[in-house]
Amino acid sequence: MEMSWEQSVTYSINTVYLLFSAYLVFVMQLGFAMLCAGSVRAKNAMNIMLTNVVDAVVGSISYYLFGFAFAFGDTSNPFIGTNFFALKDIPNTSFDYSFFLYQWAFAIAVAGITSGSIAERTQFSAYLVFSFFLSGFVYPVVAHWVWSSSGWLSASSTNPLFASGAIDFAGSGVVHMVGAVAGFWGALIEGPRVGRFDAFGKPVPMRGHNATLVVLGTFLLWFGWFGFNPGSFDKILVAYPSTTNQGNWTAIGRTAVTTTLAGSTAGIVTLFGRRLLVGHWDALDVCNGVLGGFVAITSGCAVVEPWAAIVCGFSSAWVLIGLNIVVMKLNFDDPLEATQLHGGCGAWGLIFTGLFAKEEFVIQAYEAGDNSVVRPYGLFMGGGWGLLGCQVIELLVIVGWVSVTMGPIFYAQHRLGILRISAEEEIAGLDISSHGGYAYNTHQEENQPRFYADYMRMHGHS
């Protein structure tokens, strides 16, 4: 059947919107790279930037070959997709290339989260293995559960769990918790960096070498989040039948507002909260606080009021501050605070959605504004327990699934001796021991070798 002119225009505008959102989400890779580089010591800067490149290039191939098929293939299997491998039969009536590109940008972001947790002490070859597996299999299966129309947890399913399904609109759980739980197991199995805790278990500060890069990375991530959250509507030209002038364009604008308010509130609370705890104004803590607010609102960004986003951001800041205190007590070392930030705030984001989702906005996001449909919504908004129950189930199954898949991967690498670098290499720095030289010509540690040849001579190699 031939497409009408109006349909062509609508399809074109929706495609341009989705592609633009995909490009914004891809900018988050640059944000991750800058944030990670600034958060580690100078002697590991080249290593962490290279891992971010590897996450993108390896993730691209694995998501093309397997990941997209596992996530969005087969409309009958509730657990995993089984077709569209290597984009066979794409485009079709359901998906085209722009949708693949948008979902690919999400997939490579997951591995970037995990890379931060195991920074400064991991063999480079280990990154290649876990990045391929995480973006090609572990993450896509969770995406299928929650985002595919046939997923057993999907809010878009024809017969959703508890008549609701889990609302994880842009991925507090699907993206952020998956990356964080994988990073948790990697960091736990590897153990802390050399010198991170003293002989009595007290934490020794290991501050990142460049606050400028951290702030730059934070703003790039903020910019990218405007594709991450509002872009998850996929289509912008969808009118709501019960209104005269509203459609997805209205909800997309509101989603951008809730995203901004949550991140900003979390940043302010972190600024003053950390001032009370440590006695000074800390730019790096504020940046992580802002990101924690974004992570938390990502689940419910499309279905909550702007005032609720402020509640979300306020709470997420204290979740992050509290978890950072707890992990220090437990001698857990995550250089980027990725486990606490993406895991803790992501988990809170799922619960928050189950409490504060507004009925009208749920109908808009999942039923194109058709008010004849009745769906559960936030518990605190009078919507019952169905949605909150699905949110808790999503939280638990993500922790379980990622633990039983990524935990053994990291443990096997550890047992084979291919996960962590030696103490000597770690002290010298990964840049000089693995990558041929430092990221900066004027390296601040003058007693360290400047080039790979110097490093080899120091260790007795001619």
PDB file of C-alpha atoms in Angstrom, residues 145-309:
ATOM      1  CA  TRP A 145      12.083  -7.802  29.144  1.00  0.00           C
ATOM      2  CA  VAL A 146      11.214  -4.160  29.743  1.00  0.00           C
ATOM      3  CA  TRP A 147      11.116  -2.401  26.354  1.00  0.00           C
ATOM      4  CA  SER A 148      10.109  -5.006  23.765  1.00  0.00           C
ATOM      5  CA  SER A 149       6.353  -5.283  23.209  1.00  0.00           C
ATOM      6  CA  SER A 150       6.664  -9.015  23.948  1.00  0.00           C
ATOM      7  CA  GLY A 151       8.812  -8.649  27.095  1.00  0.00           C
ATOM      8  CA  TRP A 152       7.385 -10.212  30.247  1.00  0.00           C
ATOM      9  CA  LEU A 153       7.968  -6.993  32.228  1.00  0.00           C
ATOM     10  CA  SER A 154       7.030  -4.578  29.447  1.00  0.00           C
ATOM     11  CA  ALA A 155       4.506  -1.811  30.030  1.00  0.00           C
ATOM     12  CA  SER A 156       3.815  -1.925  26.263  1.00  0.00           C
ATOM     13  CA  SER A 157       2.773  -5.589  26.299  1.00  0.00           C
ATOM     14  CA  THR A 158      -0.756  -6.587  25.316  1.00  0.00           C
ATOM     15  CA  ASN A 159      -1.069  -8.439  28.634  1.00  0.00           C
ATOM     16  CA  PRO A 160       1.287  -6.656  31.049  1.00  0.00           C
ATOM     17  CA  LEU A 161       2.331  -7.969  34.458  1.00  0.00           C
ATOM     18  CA  PHE A 162      -0.132  -6.875  37.182  1.00  0.00           C
ATOM     19  CA  ALA A 163      -2.032  -5.050  34.376  1.00  0.00           C
ATOM     20  CA  SER A 164       0.788  -2.532  34.452  1.00  0.00           C
ATOM     21  CA  GLY A 165       4.261  -3.712  33.516  1.00  0.00           C
ATOM     22  CA  ALA A 166       7.373  -1.954  34.730  1.00  0.00           C
ATOM     23  CA  ILE A 167       7.699   1.713  33.767  1.00  0.00           C
ATOM     24  CA  ASP A 168      11.386   2.294  33.137  1.00  0.00           C
ATOM     25  CA  PHE A 169      10.887   4.873  30.431  1.00  0.00           C
ATOM     26  CA  ALA A 170      14.505   5.607  29.533  1.00  0.00           C
ATOM     27  CA  GLY A 171      16.404   3.098  31.629  1.00  0.00           C
ATOM     28  CA  SER A 172      17.196   3.836  35.292  1.00  0.00           C
ATOM     29  CA  GLY A 173      17.172   0.056  35.645  1.00  0.00           C
ATOM     30  CA  VAL A 174      17.672  -1.240  32.092  1.00  0.00           C
ATOM     31  CA  VAL A 175      20.744   0.912  31.400  1.00  0.00           C
ATOM     32  CA  HIS A 176      22.117   2.348  34.641  1.00  0.00           C
ATOM     33  CA  MET A 177      21.530  -0.508  37.062  1.00  0.00           C
ATOM     34  CA  VAL A 178      22.761  -3.084  34.543  1.00  0.00           C
ATOM     35  CA  GLY A 179      26.038  -1.200  34.093  1.00  0.00           C
ATOM     36  CA  ALA A 180      26.365  -0.585  37.831  1.00  0.00           C
ATOM     37  CA  VAL A 181      25.742  -4.166  38.966  1.00  0.00           C
ATOM     38  CA  ALA A 182      28.287  -5.405  36.425  1.00  0.00           C
ATOM     39  CA  GLY A 183      30.743  -2.796  37.706  1.00  0.00           C
ATOM     40  CA  PHE A 184      30.058  -3.812  41.293  1.00  0.00           C
ATOM     41  CA  TRP A 185      31.116  -7.391  40.642  1.00  0.00           C
ATOM     42  CA  GLY A 186      34.160  -6.292  38.692  1.00  0.00           C
ATOM     43  CA  ALA A 187      35.326  -3.921  41.425  1.00  0.00           C
ATOM     44  CA  LEU A 188      34.535  -6.414  44.200  1.00  0.00           C
ATOM     45  CA  ILE A 189      36.408  -9.297  42.569  1.00  0.00           C
ATOM     46  CA  GLU A 190      39.401  -7.128  41.666  1.00  0.00           C
ATOM     47  CA  GLY A 191      39.637  -5.446  45.050  1.00  0.00           C
ATOM     48  CA  PRO A 192      40.694  -1.851  45.783  1.00  0.00           C
ATOM     49  CA  ARG A 193      43.473   0.010  44.010  1.00  0.00           C
ATOM     50  CA  VAL A 194      46.941  -0.165  45.588  1.00  0.00           C
ATOM     51  CA  GLY A 195      47.085   2.390  48.399  1.00  0.00           C
ATOM     52  CA  ARG A 196      43.352   3.187  48.428  1.00  0.00           C
ATOM     53  CA  PHE A 197      43.027   2.027  52.036  1.00  0.00           C
ATOM     54  CA  ASP A 198      45.758   2.069  54.667  1.00  0.00           C
ATOM     55  CA  ALA A 199      46.803  -0.835  56.932  1.00  0.00           C
ATOM     56  CA  PHE A 200      43.963   0.002  59.323  1.00  0.00           C
ATOM     57  CA  GLY A 201      41.311   0.075  56.587  1.00  0.00           C
ATOM     58  CA  LYS A 202      41.013   3.867  56.561  1.00  0.00           C
ATOM     59  CA  PRO A 203      40.415   5.386  53.102  1.00  0.00           C
ATOM     60  CA  VAL A 204      43.298   7.302  51.540  1.00  0.00           C
ATOM     61  CA  PRO A 205      42.153  10.073  49.145  1.00  0.00           C
ATOM     62  CA  MET A 206      42.913   9.406  45.471  1.00  0.00           C
ATOM     63  CA  ARG A 207      41.451  12.443  43.772  1.00  0.00           C
ATOM     64  CA  GLY A 208      41.095  12.710  40.033  1.00  0.00           C
ATOM     65  CA  HIS A 209      43.748  14.748  38.293  1.00  0.00           C
ATOM     66  CA  ASN A 210      41.600  17.222  36.358  1.00  0.00           C
ATOM     67  CA  ALA A 211      38.437  18.869  37.693  1.00  0.00           C
ATOM     68  CA  THR A 212      38.066  20.773  34.397  1.00  0.00           C
ATOM     69  CA  LEU A 213      37.491  17.516  32.500  1.00  0.00           C
ATOM     70  CA  VAL A 214      35.018  16.316  35.135  1.00  0.00           C
ATOM     71  CA  VAL A 215      32.902  19.474  34.798  1.00  0.00           C
ATOM     72  CA  LEU A 216      33.135  19.346  30.998  1.00  0.00           C
ATOM     73  CA  GLY A 217      32.075  15.697  31.030  1.00  0.00           C
ATOM     74  CA  THR A 218      29.154  16.445  33.339  1.00  0.00           C
ATOM     75  CA  PHE A 219      27.776  19.157  31.044  1.00  0.00           C
ATOM     76  CA  LEU A 220      28.219  16.926  27.983  1.00  0.00           C
ATOM     77  CA  LEU A 221      26.288  14.174  29.762  1.00  0.00           C
ATOM     78  CA  TRP A 222      23.593  16.696  30.712  1.00  0.00           C
ATOM     79  CA  PHE A 223      23.347  17.708  27.055  1.00  0.00           C
ATOM     80  CA  GLY A 224      23.157  14.076  25.968  1.00  0.00           C
ATOM     81  CA  TRP A 225      20.442  13.316  28.517  1.00  0.00           C
ATOM     82  CA  PHE A 226      18.076  15.507  26.486  1.00  0.00           C
ATOM     83  CA  GLY A 227      18.265  12.763  23.855  1.00  0.00           C
ATOM     84  CA  PHE A 228      18.318   9.955  26.392  1.00  0.00           C
ATOM     85  CA  ASN A 229      15.064  10.822  28.194  1.00  0.00           C
ATOM     86  CA  PRO A 230      12.833  12.870  25.839  1.00  0.00           C
ATOM     87  CA  GLY A 231      14.112  10.867  22.868  1.00  0.00           C
ATOM     88  CA  SER A 232      12.704   7.661  24.351  1.00  0.00           C
ATOM     89  CA  PHE A 233       9.267   8.645  23.066  1.00  0.00           C
ATOM     90  CA  ASP A 234      10.668   7.596  19.634  1.00  0.00           C
ATOM     91  CA  LYS A 235       8.000   9.655  17.826  1.00  0.00           C
ATOM     92  CA  ILE A 236       7.237  13.354  18.234  1.00  0.00           C
ATOM     93  CA  LEU A 237       4.207  13.684  15.920  1.00  0.00           C
ATOM     94  CA  VAL A 238       1.607  11.806  17.968  1.00  0.00           C
ATOM     95  CA  ALA A 239      -1.502  13.826  18.874  1.00  0.00           C
ATOM     96  CA  TYR A 240      -3.508  13.034  22.020  1.00  0.00           C
ATOM     97  CA  PRO A 241      -7.174  12.478  21.055  1.00  0.00           C
ATOM     98  CA  SER A 242      -8.637  13.900  24.287  1.00  0.00           C
ATOM     99  CA  THR A 243      -6.928  17.293  23.852  1.00  0.00           C
ATOM    100  CA  THR A 244      -7.035  20.060  21.270  1.00  0.00           C
ATOM    101  CA  ASN A 245      -3.374  21.037  21.104  1.00  0.00           C
ATOM    102  CA  GLN A 246      -1.341  18.429  22.969  1.00  0.00           C
ATOM    103  CA  GLY A 247       0.647  15.445  21.785  1.00  0.00           C
ATOM    104  CA  ASN A 248       3.994  13.778  22.280  1.00  0.00           C
ATOM    105  CA  TRP A 249       5.585  17.164  21.619  1.00  0.00           C
ATOM    106  CA  THR A 250       4.040  18.351  24.914  1.00  0.00           C
ATOM    107  CA  ALA A 251       5.213  15.319  26.854  1.00  0.00           C
ATOM    108  CA  ILE A 252       8.699  15.572  25.308  1.00  0.00           C
ATOM    109  CA  GLY A 253       9.018  19.156  26.532  1.00  0.00           C
ATOM    110  CA  ARG A 254       7.808  18.164  30.001  1.00  0.00           C
ATOM    111  CA  THR A 255      10.275  15.250  30.081  1.00  0.00           C
ATOM    112  CA  ALA A 256      13.158  17.619  29.356  1.00  0.00           C
ATOM    113  CA  VAL A 257      11.943  19.843  32.206  1.00  0.00           C
ATOM    114  CA  THR A 258      11.657  17.006  34.739  1.00  0.00           C
ATOM    115  CA  THR A 259      15.118  15.785  33.748  1.00  0.00           C
ATOM    116  CA  THR A 260      16.624  19.243  34.289  1.00  0.00           C
ATOM    117  CA  LEU A 261      14.860  19.805  37.615  1.00  0.00           C
ATOM    118  CA  ALA A 262      15.891  16.439  39.088  1.00  0.00           C
ATOM    119  CA  GLY A 263      19.554  16.883  38.176  1.00  0.00           C
ATOM    120  CA  SER A 264      19.652  20.487  39.331  1.00  0.00           C
ATOM    121  CA  THR A 265      17.983  19.728  42.665  1.00  0.00           C
ATOM    122  CA  ALA A 266      20.368  16.847  43.311  1.00  0.00           C
ATOM    123  CA  GLY A 267      23.314  19.112  42.527  1.00  0.00           C
ATOM    124  CA  ILE A 268      22.166  21.791  44.988  1.00  0.00           C
ATOM    125  CA  VAL A 269      21.493  19.277  47.759  1.00  0.00           C
ATOM    126  CA  THR A 270      24.869  17.620  47.200  1.00  0.00           C
ATOM    127  CA  LEU A 271      26.610  21.012  47.255  1.00  0.00           C
ATOM    128  CA  PHE A 272      25.275  21.896  50.698  1.00  0.00           C
ATOM    129  CA  GLY A 273      25.163  18.319  52.009  1.00  0.00           C
ATOM    130  CA  ARG A 274      28.826  17.698  51.288  1.00  0.00           C
ATOM    131  CA  ARG A 275      29.673  21.175  52.651  1.00  0.00           C
ATOM    132  CA  LEU A 276      28.199  20.115  55.983  1.00  0.00           C
ATOM    133  CA  LEU A 277      30.003  16.752  55.915  1.00  0.00           C
ATOM    134  CA  VAL A 278      33.490  17.709  54.699  1.00  0.00           C
ATOM    135  CA  GLY A 279      33.668  21.443  55.377  1.00  0.00           C
ATOM    136  CA  HIS A 280      34.239  22.804  51.862  1.00  0.00           C
ATOM    137  CA  TRP A 281      32.492  23.285  48.534  1.00  0.00           C
ATOM    138  CA  ASP A 282      33.432  20.316  46.353  1.00  0.00           C
ATOM    139  CA  ALA A 283      32.957  20.663  42.588  1.00  0.00           C
ATOM    140  CA  LEU A 284      33.534  16.959  41.847  1.00  0.00           C
ATOM    141  CA  ASP A 285      30.929  15.841  44.391  1.00  0.00           C
ATOM    142  CA  VAL A 286      28.409  18.295  42.943  1.00  0.00           C
ATOM    143  CA  CYS A 287      28.989  16.912  39.441  1.00  0.00           C
ATOM    144  CA  ASN A 288      28.311  13.378  40.657  1.00  0.00           C
ATOM    145  CA  GLY A 289      25.253  14.627  42.532  1.00  0.00           C
ATOM    146  CA  VAL A 290      23.843  16.173  39.352  1.00  0.00           C
ATOM    147  CA  LEU A 291      24.400  12.923  37.470  1.00  0.00           C
ATOM    148  CA  GLY A 292      22.751  10.964  40.287  1.00  0.00           C
ATOM    149  CA  GLY A 293      19.624  13.104  39.900  1.00  0.00           C
ATOM    150  CA  PHE A 294      19.576  12.431  36.168  1.00  0.00           C
ATOM    151  CA  VAL A 295      19.971   8.681  36.700  1.00  0.00           C
ATOM    152  CA  ALA A 296      17.099   8.600  39.186  1.00  0.00           C
ATOM    153  CA  ILE A 297      14.627  10.578  37.036  1.00  0.00           C
ATOM    154  CA  THR A 298      15.417   8.508  33.923  1.00  0.00           C
ATOM    155  CA  SER A 299      12.831   5.863  34.868  1.00  0.00           C
ATOM    156  CA  GLY A 300       9.872   8.170  35.494  1.00  0.00           C
ATOM    157  CA  CYS A 301      10.872  11.253  33.481  1.00  0.00           C
ATOM    158  CA  ALA A 302       7.835  11.005  31.178  1.00  0.00           C
ATOM    159  CA  VAL A 303       5.207  10.150  33.790  1.00  0.00           C
ATOM    160  CA  VAL A 304       5.793  12.517  36.734  1.00  0.00           C
ATOM    161  CA  GLU A 305       4.993  16.160  37.401  1.00  0.00           C
ATOM    162  CA  PRO A 306       7.840  18.706  37.561  1.00  0.00           C
ATOM    163  CA  TRP A 307       7.369  19.088  41.330  1.00  0.00           C
ATOM    164  CA  ALA A 308       7.859  15.331  41.738  1.00  0.00           C
ATOM    165  CA  ALA A 309      11.132  15.566  39.804  1.00  0.00           C
TER     166      ALA A 309
END
